[in-house]
Coordinates of N, CA and C in Angstrom, one line a residue:
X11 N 115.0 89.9 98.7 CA 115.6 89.3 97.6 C 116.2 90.4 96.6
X12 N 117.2 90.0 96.1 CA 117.7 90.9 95.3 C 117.5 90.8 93.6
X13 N 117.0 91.6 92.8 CA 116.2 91.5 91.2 C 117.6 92.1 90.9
X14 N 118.0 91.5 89.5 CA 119.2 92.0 89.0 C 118.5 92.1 87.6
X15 N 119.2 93.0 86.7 CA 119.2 93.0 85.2 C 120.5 93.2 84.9
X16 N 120.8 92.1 83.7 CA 122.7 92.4 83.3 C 123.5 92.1 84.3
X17 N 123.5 91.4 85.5 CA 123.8 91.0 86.7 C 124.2 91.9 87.3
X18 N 123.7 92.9 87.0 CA 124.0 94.1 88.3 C 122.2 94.4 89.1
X19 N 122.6 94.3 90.6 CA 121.6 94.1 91.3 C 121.0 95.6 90.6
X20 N 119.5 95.6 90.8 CA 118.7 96.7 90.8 C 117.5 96.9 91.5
X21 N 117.9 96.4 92.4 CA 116.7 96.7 93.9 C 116.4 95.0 94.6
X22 N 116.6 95.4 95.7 CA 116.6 94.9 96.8 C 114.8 94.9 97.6
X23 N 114.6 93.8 97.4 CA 113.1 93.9 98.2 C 113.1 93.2 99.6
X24 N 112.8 94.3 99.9 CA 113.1 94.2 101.8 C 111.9 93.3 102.4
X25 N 110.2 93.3 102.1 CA 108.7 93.3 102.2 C 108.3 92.3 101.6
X26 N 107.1 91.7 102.0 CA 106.1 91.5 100.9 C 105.7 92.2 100.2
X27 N 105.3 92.4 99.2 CA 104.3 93.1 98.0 C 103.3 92.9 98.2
X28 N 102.3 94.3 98.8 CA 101.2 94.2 99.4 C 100.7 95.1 97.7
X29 N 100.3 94.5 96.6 CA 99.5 95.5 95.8 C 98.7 96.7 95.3
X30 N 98.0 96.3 96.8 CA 97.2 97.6 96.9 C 97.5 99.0 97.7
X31 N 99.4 98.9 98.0 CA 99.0 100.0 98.7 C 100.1 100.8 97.5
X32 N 100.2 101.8 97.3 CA 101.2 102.7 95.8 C 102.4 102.6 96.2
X33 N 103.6 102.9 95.1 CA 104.7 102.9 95.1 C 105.2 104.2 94.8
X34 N 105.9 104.5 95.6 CA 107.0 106.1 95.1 C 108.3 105.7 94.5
X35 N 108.4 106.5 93.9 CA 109.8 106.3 93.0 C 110.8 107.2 93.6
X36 N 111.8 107.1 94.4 CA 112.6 108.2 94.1 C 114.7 108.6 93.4
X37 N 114.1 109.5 93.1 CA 115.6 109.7 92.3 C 116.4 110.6 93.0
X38 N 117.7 110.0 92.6 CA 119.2 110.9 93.9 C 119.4 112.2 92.6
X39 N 120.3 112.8 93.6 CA 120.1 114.2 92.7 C 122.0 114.1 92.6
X40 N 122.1 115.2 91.7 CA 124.0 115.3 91.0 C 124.9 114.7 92.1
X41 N 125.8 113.6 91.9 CA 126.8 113.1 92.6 C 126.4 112.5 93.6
X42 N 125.2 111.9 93.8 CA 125.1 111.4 94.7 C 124.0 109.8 94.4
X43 N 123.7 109.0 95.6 CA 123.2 107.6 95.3 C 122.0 107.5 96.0
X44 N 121.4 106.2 96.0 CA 120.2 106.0 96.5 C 120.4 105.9 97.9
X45 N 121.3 105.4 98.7 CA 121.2 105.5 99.7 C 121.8 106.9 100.5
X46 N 121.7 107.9 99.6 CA 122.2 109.2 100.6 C 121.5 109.2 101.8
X47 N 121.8 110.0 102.8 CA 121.1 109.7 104.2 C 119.4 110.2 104.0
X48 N 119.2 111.2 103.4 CA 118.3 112.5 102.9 C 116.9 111.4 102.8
X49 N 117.7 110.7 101.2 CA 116.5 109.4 100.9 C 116.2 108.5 101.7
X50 N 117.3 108.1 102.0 CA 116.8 107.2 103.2 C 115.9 106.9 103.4
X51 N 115.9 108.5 104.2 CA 115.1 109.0 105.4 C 113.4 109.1 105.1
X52 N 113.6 109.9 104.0 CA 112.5 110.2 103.2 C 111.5 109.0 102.9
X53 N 112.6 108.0 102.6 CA 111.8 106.5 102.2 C 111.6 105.5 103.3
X54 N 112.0 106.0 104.6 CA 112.1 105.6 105.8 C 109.9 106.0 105.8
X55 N 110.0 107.2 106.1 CA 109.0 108.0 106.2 C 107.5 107.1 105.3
X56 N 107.8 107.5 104.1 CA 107.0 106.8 103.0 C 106.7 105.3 103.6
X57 N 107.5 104.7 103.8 CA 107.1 103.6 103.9 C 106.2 102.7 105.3
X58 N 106.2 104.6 106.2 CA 105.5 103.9 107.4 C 106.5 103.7 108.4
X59 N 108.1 103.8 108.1 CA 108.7 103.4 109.3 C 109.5 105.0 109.6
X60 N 109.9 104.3 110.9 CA 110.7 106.0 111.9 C 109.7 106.2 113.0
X61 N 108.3 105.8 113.1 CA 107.6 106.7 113.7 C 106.9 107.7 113.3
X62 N 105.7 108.4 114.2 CA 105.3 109.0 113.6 C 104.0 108.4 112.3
X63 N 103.2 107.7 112.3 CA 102.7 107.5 111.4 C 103.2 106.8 110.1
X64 N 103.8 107.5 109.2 CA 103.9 107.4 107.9 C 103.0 107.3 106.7
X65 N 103.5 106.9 105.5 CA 102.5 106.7 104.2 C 102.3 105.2 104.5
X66 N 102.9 104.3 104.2 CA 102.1 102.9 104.4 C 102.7 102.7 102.8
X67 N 103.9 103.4 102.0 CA 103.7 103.0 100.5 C 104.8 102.2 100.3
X68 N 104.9 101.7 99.1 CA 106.1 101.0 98.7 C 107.0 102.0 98.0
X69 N 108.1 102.0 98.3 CA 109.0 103.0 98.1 C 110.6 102.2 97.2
X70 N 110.9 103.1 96.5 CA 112.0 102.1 95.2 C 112.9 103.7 94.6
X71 N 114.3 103.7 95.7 CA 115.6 104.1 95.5 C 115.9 103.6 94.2
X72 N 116.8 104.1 93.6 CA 117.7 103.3 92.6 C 119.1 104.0 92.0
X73 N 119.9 103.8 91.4 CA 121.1 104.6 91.1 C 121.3 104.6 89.6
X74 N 121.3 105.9 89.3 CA 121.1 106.3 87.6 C 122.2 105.8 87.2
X75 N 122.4 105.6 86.1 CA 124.1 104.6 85.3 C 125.2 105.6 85.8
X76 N 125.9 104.8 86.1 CA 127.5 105.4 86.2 C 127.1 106.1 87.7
X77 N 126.5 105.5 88.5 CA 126.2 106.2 90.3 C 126.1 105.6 91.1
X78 N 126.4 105.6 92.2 CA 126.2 104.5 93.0 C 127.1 102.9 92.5
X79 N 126.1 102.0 93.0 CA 126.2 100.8 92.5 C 125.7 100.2 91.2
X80 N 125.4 101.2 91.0 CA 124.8 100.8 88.8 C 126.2 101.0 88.2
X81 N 126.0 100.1 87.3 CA 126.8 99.9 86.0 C 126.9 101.0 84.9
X82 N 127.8 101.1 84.2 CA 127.6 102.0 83.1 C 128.5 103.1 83.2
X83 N 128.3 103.9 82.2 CA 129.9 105.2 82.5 C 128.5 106.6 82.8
X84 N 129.5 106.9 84.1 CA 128.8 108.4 84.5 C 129.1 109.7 83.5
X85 N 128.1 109.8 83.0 CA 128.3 111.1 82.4 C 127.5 112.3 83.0
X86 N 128.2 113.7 82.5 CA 127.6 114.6 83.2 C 126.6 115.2 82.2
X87 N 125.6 115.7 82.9 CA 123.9 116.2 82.0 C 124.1 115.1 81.2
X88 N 123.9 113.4 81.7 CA 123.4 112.3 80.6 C 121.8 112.3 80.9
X89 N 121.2 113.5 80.5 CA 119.6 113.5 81.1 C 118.8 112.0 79.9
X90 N 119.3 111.8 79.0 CA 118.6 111.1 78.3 C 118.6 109.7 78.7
X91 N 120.1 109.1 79.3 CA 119.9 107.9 79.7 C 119.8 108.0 81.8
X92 N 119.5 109.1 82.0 CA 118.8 109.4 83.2 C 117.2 109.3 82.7
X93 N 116.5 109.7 81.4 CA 115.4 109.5 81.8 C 114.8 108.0 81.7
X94 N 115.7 107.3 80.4 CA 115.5 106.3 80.4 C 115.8 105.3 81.3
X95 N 116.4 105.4 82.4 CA 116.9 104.8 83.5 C 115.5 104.9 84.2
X96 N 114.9 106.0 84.5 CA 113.7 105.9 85.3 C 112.3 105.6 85.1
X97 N 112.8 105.6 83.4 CA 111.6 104.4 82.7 C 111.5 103.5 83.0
X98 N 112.6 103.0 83.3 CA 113.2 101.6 83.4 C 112.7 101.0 85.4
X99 N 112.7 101.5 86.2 CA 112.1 102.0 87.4 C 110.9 101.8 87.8
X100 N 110.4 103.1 86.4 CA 109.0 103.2 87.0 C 108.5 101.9 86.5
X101 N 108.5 100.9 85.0 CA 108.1 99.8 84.2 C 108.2 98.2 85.6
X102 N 109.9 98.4 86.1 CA 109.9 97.3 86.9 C 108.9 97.7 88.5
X103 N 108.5 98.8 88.7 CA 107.7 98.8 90.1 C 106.6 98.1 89.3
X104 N 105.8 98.9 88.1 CA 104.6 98.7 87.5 C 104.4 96.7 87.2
X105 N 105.3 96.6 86.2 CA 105.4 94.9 85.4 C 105.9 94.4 86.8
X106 N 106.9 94.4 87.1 CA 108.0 93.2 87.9 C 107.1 93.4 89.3
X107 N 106.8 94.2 89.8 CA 106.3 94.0 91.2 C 104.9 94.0 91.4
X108 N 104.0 94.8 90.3 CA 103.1 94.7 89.7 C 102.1 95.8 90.9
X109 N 102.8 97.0 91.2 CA 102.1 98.1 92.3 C 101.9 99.3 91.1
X110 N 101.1 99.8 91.8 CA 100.8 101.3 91.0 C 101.7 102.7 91.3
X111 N 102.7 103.1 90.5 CA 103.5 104.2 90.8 C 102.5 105.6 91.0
X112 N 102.4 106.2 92.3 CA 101.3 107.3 92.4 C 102.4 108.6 92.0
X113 N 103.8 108.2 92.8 CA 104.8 109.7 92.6 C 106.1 109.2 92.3
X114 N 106.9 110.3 91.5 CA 108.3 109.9 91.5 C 108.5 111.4 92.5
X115 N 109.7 111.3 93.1 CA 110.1 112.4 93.9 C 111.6 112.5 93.5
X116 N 112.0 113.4 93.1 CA 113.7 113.9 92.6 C 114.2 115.1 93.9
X117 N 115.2 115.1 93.8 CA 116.4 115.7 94.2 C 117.4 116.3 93.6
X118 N 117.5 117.8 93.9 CA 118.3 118.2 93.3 C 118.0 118.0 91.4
X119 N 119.4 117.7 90.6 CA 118.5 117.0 89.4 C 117.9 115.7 89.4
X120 N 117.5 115.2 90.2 CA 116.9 113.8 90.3 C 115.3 114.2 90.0

């Protein structure tokens, strides 16, 4: 299902919401989105899938304003509504899905 705010989608839930197992956050780094191949991959991994074992966690891409598929005007070094963006992230894993955030993981400046 897809969760929007302002009708712009902001994450796509693929799963059930198993609560007890943690959530990672991760952030794209300069010029780039949530779905770079890199993250993906990464959140491929975290989540238990690829093989290989995995973490077993819940894992939450997202695209900072003005990137990707988010709304809003890109600005460059907008660290303040970059951090408030990931407030915003970490609050809907925590409230809206109601899992425990254990790590954020960045890239590059993410």
């Amino acid at each position: 299902r897809e969760e929007e705010e302002g009708g712009s989608p902001i994450a796509t839930v693929r799963s059930a919401i198993d609560r007890a197992r943690p959530a990672v956050v991760i952030c794209h780094g300069h010029g780039s989105w949530r779905n770079q191949m890199l993250l993906a991959n990464l959140a491929s991994k975290l989540a238990g899938g690829g093989g290989g074992g995995g973490g077993g966690c819940h894992v939450l891409r997202f695209d900072f304003r003005g990137n990707g598929h988010s709304s809003g005007p890109w600005s460059f070094a907008g660290y303040d509504g970059e951090s408030r963006d990931l407030e915003t992230a970490i609050a809907f894993v925590r409230v809206g899905l109601g899992c425990r955030v254990t790590c954020v993981v960045g890239h590059s400046k993410g």
